[in-house]
Amino acid sequence: HTHTHTHTHTSSKGTDLAFVFCAEEAAIPIKCYSPELMVAPVYNAAEFEKEGQNEENASSSSSSHVSTTTTKLIENMVSKVTSLFDRMHVLIIGPGLGRDPIVLRAVAQIIIRAREVNLPLILDADALYLLTLEPYRHILQSSKNNDGVVVLTPNVMEYRRLEQAFENEDELKKALDGVIVIQKGHHDTVTATTTTARESSMMMICEEIGGLKRSGGIGDVLAGTLGAFVAWNQILASKNKGGSSHDWMVASCWSACCAVKKATRIAFEKKKRAMTAPDILEEIGTVLDDMASDVDSKL
């Protein structure tokens, strides 16, 4: 269900196409939820679960059959996603992902491939869990090309788990070098720190007042909004109309946070305790127009 909140939101925000990469078993329900979504099933959950069980059963022996089958499943999933890289301006990973070990192995390879081609990444939910696992803690720095945009969106508990996954703060900073981290809370804090001299550190705080209900799916709405704003930034940069720089990207993320906070407040004022994530989607277009008008009036 979180798939639909995130990707429907990128469309609501103004993007032209939103692909949903999912398990085959989820493809039809997602397509029925929102017909404008481009649904791309990239793996079979039952096959992955079965192969995971086979790996567990063979853990005490060296079964090449299990290893070969797993490798083929992973390669197939990775190929289906990366084959569409040239049609994307941004890739959002995490909402609805789950924690199947074989799926996570495939996702790790997809992240590395995206870094290699400078495809911007938004990592949320279970993609943040992936970064806390020992084999993947330094995955964001494993590519030869680490100049692409990566945005993490942890809440308080998710950020605490990231901190606990590393020996100390310096190790965490090295793993997240050049990455934009949005710490979600009463006020969203957008931080881009670096351990090198290539860019200076920058922080912006979204002090926009949100709603009084923490409805499930709001984080997915933010992930989709960030995807739209980051994509717009990249498009502007490609046309030499600003964007792309460290500061511009932080400002884009801050703007997305403000838009979601404001839309959440308006939705809550209308629906009160009955507010859900789709109610926030309904307010996004108007909020964005208001924000644009406010900017234009100050130019």
Coordinates of N, CA and C in Angstrom, one line a residue, residues 88-184:
M88 N 14.4 7.5 -16.2 CA 14.1 8.1 -14.9 C 15.0 9.3 -14.6
H89 N 14.4 10.2 -13.8 CA 15.1 11.4 -13.2 C 15.4 11.2 -11.8
V90 N 14.8 10.2 -11.1 CA 15.0 9.9 -9.7 C 14.4 8.5 -9.4
L91 N 15.0 7.8 -8.4 CA 14.6 6.5 -8.0 C 14.3 6.6 -6.5
I92 N 13.1 6.2 -6.1 CA 12.7 6.2 -4.7 C 12.7 4.7 -4.2
I93 N 13.4 4.4 -3.2 CA 13.5 3.0 -2.7 C 13.2 3.0 -1.2
G94 N 12.3 2.1 -0.9 CA 12.0 1.9 0.6 C 10.5 1.6 0.9
P95 N 9.6 2.5 0.5 CA 8.2 2.3 0.9 C 7.7 1.1 0.3
G96 N 7.2 0.2 1.2 CA 6.6 -1.1 0.7 C 7.6 -2.1 0.4
L97 N 8.9 -1.9 0.6 CA 10.0 -2.7 0.2 C 10.0 -4.1 0.9
G98 N 9.8 -4.0 2.2 CA 9.9 -5.3 3.0 C 11.4 -5.6 3.3
R99 N 11.6 -6.7 4.0 CA 13.0 -7.1 4.5 C 13.4 -8.4 4.1
D100 N 12.8 -9.0 3.0 CA 13.3 -10.2 2.5 C 14.8 -10.1 2.1
P101 N 15.6 -11.0 2.7 CA 17.1 -10.9 2.5 C 17.5 -10.9 1.0
I102 N 16.9 -11.7 0.2 CA 17.3 -11.8 -1.2 C 16.9 -10.5 -1.9
V103 N 15.7 -10.0 -1.6 CA 15.3 -8.7 -2.2 C 16.3 -7.6 -1.8
L104 N 16.7 -7.6 -0.6 CA 17.6 -6.6 -0.1 C 19.0 -6.7 -0.8
R105 N 19.4 -7.9 -1.1 CA 20.6 -8.1 -1.9 C 20.5 -7.5 -3.3
A106 N 19.3 -7.7 -3.9 CA 19.1 -7.2 -5.2 C 19.1 -5.6 -5.1
V107 N 18.4 -5.1 -4.1 CA 18.3 -3.7 -3.9 C 19.6 -3.0 -3.7
A108 N 20.5 -3.7 -3.0 CA 21.9 -3.2 -2.8 C 22.6 -3.0 -4.1
Q109 N 22.4 -4.0 -5.0 CA 23.1 -3.9 -6.3 C 22.4 -2.8 -7.2
I110 N 21.1 -2.6 -7.0 CA 20.4 -1.5 -7.8 C 20.9 -0.2 -7.3
I111 N 21.1 0.0 -6.0 CA 21.7 1.2 -5.4 C 23.0 1.5 -6.0
I112 N 23.9 0.5 -6.1 CA 25.3 0.7 -6.6 C 25.2 1.1 -8.1
R113 N 24.3 0.4 -8.8 CA 24.2 0.8 -10.3 C 23.7 2.2 -10.5
A114 N 22.7 2.6 -9.6 CA 22.2 4.0 -9.7 C 23.3 5.0 -9.4
R115 N 24.1 4.7 -8.4 CA 25.3 5.6 -8.1 C 26.2 5.7 -9.3
E116 N 26.4 4.6 -10.0 CA 27.4 4.6 -11.1 C 27.0 5.5 -12.2
V117 N 25.6 5.7 -12.4 CA 25.1 6.5 -13.5 C 24.6 7.8 -13.0
N118 N 24.9 8.2 -11.8 CA 24.4 9.5 -11.2 C 22.9 9.6 -11.2
L119 N 22.2 8.5 -11.0 CA 20.7 8.6 -10.9 C 20.4 9.0 -9.5
P120 N 19.7 10.1 -9.2 CA 19.4 10.5 -7.8 C 18.6 9.5 -7.1
L121 N 18.8 9.3 -5.8 CA 18.2 8.3 -5.0 C 17.5 8.9 -3.8
I122 N 16.3 8.5 -3.5 CA 15.6 8.8 -2.2 C 15.5 7.5 -1.5
L123 N 16.1 7.4 -0.3 CA 16.0 6.2 0.5 C 15.2 6.4 1.7
D124 N 14.2 5.6 1.9 CA 13.2 5.7 3.0 C 12.9 4.3 3.6
A125 N 12.3 4.3 4.7 CA 11.7 3.1 5.3 C 12.7 1.9 5.3
D126 N 12.4 0.8 4.7 CA 13.2 -0.4 4.7 C 14.5 -0.2 4.0
A127 N 14.7 0.8 3.1 CA 16.0 1.1 2.5 C 16.9 1.6 3.5
L128 N 16.4 2.3 4.5 CA 17.2 2.8 5.7 C 17.6 1.6 6.5
Y129 N 16.7 0.6 6.7 CA 17.1 -0.6 7.4 C 18.2 -1.3 6.7
L130 N 18.2 -1.3 5.4 CA 19.3 -2.0 4.6 C 20.6 -1.3 5.0
L131 N 20.7 0.0 5.2 CA 21.9 0.7 5.4 C 22.5 0.4 6.8
T132 N 21.6 -0.2 7.7 CA 22.1 -0.6 9.0 C 22.7 -2.0 9.1
L133 N 22.5 -2.7 8.0 CA 23.1 -4.1 8.0 C 24.5 -4.1 7.6
E134 N 25.3 -5.0 8.3 CA 26.8 -4.9 8.2 C 27.3 -5.0 6.7
P135 N 26.7 -5.8 5.9 CA 27.3 -5.9 4.5 C 27.0 -4.6 3.7
Y136 N 26.1 -3.8 4.1 CA 25.6 -2.7 3.3 C 25.9 -1.3 3.9
R137 N 26.6 -1.2 5.0 CA 26.7 0.0 5.7 C 27.5 1.1 4.9
H138 N 28.4 0.7 4.1 CA 29.2 1.6 3.3 C 28.8 1.6 1.8
I139 N 27.6 1.1 1.5 CA 27.2 0.9 0.1 C 27.2 2.2 -0.6
L140 N 26.8 3.3 0.1 CA 26.7 4.6 -0.6 C 28.0 5.1 -1.1
Q141 N 29.1 4.6 -0.5 CA 30.5 5.0 -0.9 C 31.2 4.0 -1.7
S142 N 30.5 2.9 -2.1 CA 31.2 1.8 -2.8 C 31.4 2.0 -4.3
S143 N 30.7 2.9 -4.9 CA 30.8 3.2 -6.3 C 32.0 4.1 -6.6
K144 N 32.6 3.9 -7.8 CA 33.7 4.8 -8.2 C 33.1 6.2 -8.4
N145 N 31.9 6.3 -8.7 CA 31.2 7.7 -8.9 C 30.3 7.9 -7.8
N146 N 30.7 8.8 -6.9 CA 29.8 9.1 -5.7 C 29.3 10.5 -5.7
D147 N 29.2 11.1 -6.9 CA 28.8 12.5 -7.0 C 27.3 12.7 -7.2
G148 N 26.6 11.6 -7.4 CA 25.1 11.7 -7.5 C 24.4 12.1 -6.2
V149 N 23.2 12.5 -6.4 CA 22.4 12.9 -5.2 C 21.8 11.7 -4.5
V150 N 21.9 11.7 -3.2 CA 21.3 10.7 -2.4 C 20.6 11.4 -1.2
V151 N 19.4 11.1 -1.0 CA 18.6 11.7 0.1 C 18.1 10.6 1.0
L152 N 18.4 10.7 2.3 CA 17.8 9.8 3.3 C 16.7 10.5 4.1
T153 N 15.7 9.7 4.5 CA 14.5 10.4 5.2 C 14.2 9.7 6.5
P154 N 15.1 9.6 7.4 CA 14.8 8.8 8.7 C 13.9 9.6 9.7
N155 N 13.1 8.9 10.4 CA 12.4 9.5 11.5 C 13.3 9.3 12.7
V156 N 12.9 9.6 13.9 CA 13.8 9.6 15.1 C 14.3 8.2 15.3
M157 N 13.5 7.2 15.3 CA 14.0 5.9 15.6 C 14.9 5.3 14.4
E158 N 14.5 5.6 13.2 CA 15.4 5.2 12.1 C 16.7 5.8 12.1
Y159 N 16.8 7.1 12.5 CA 18.1 7.7 12.6 C 18.9 7.2 13.8
R160 N 18.2 6.8 14.8 CA 18.9 6.2 16.0 C 19.5 4.9 15.6
R161 N 18.8 4.1 14.8 CA 19.3 2.8 14.4 C 20.5 3.0 13.5
L162 N 20.5 4.0 12.6 CA 21.7 4.3 11.8 C 22.9 4.7 12.7
E163 N 22.7 5.5 13.7 CA 23.8 5.8 14.6 C 24.3 4.6 15.3
Q164 N 23.4 3.7 15.7 CA 23.9 2.5 16.5 C 24.6 1.5 15.6
A165 N 24.3 1.6 14.3 CA 25.0 0.6 13.3 C 26.4 0.9 13.1
F166 N 26.9 2.1 13.5 CA 28.3 2.4 13.3 C 29.0 2.6 14.6
E167 N 30.3 2.4 14.6 CA 31.1 2.4 15.9 C 31.1 3.7 16.5
N168 N 31.1 4.8 15.7 CA 31.2 6.1 16.3 C 30.6 7.1 15.2
E169 N 30.6 8.4 15.6 CA 30.0 9.4 14.7 C 30.8 9.6 13.5
D170 N 32.1 9.5 13.6 CA 33.0 9.7 12.5 C 32.8 8.6 11.4
E171 N 32.5 7.4 11.9 CA 32.3 6.3 10.9 C 30.9 6.6 10.2
L172 N 30.0 7.1 10.9 CA 28.7 7.4 10.3 C 28.8 8.5 9.3
K173 N 29.6 9.5 9.6 CA 29.8 10.6 8.7 C 30.5 10.2 7.4
K174 N 31.5 9.2 7.5 CA 32.2 8.7 6.4 C 31.2 7.9 5.5
A175 N 30.3 7.2 6.1 CA 29.4 6.4 5.3 C 28.3 7.2 4.6
L176 N 28.0 8.4 5.2 CA 27.0 9.3 4.6 C 27.7 10.5 4.0
D177 N 28.9 10.5 3.7 CA 29.6 11.6 3.1 C 28.9 12.1 1.8
G178 N 28.6 13.3 1.7 CA 27.9 13.9 0.5 C 26.4 13.6 0.4
V179 N 25.9 12.9 1.4 CA 24.5 12.5 1.4 C 23.6 13.6 2.1
I180 N 22.4 13.8 1.6 CA 21.5 14.7 2.3 C 20.6 13.9 3.2
V181 N 20.6 14.3 4.5 CA 19.8 13.6 5.5 C 18.7 14.5 6.0
I182 N 17.4 14.0 5.8 CA 16.3 14.7 6.4 C 15.8 14.0 7.6
Q183 N 16.0 14.6 8.8 CA 15.5 14.0 10.0 C 14.1 14.5 10.3
K184 N 13.2 13.6 10.1 CA 11.8 14.0 10.2 C 11.4 14.1 11.7

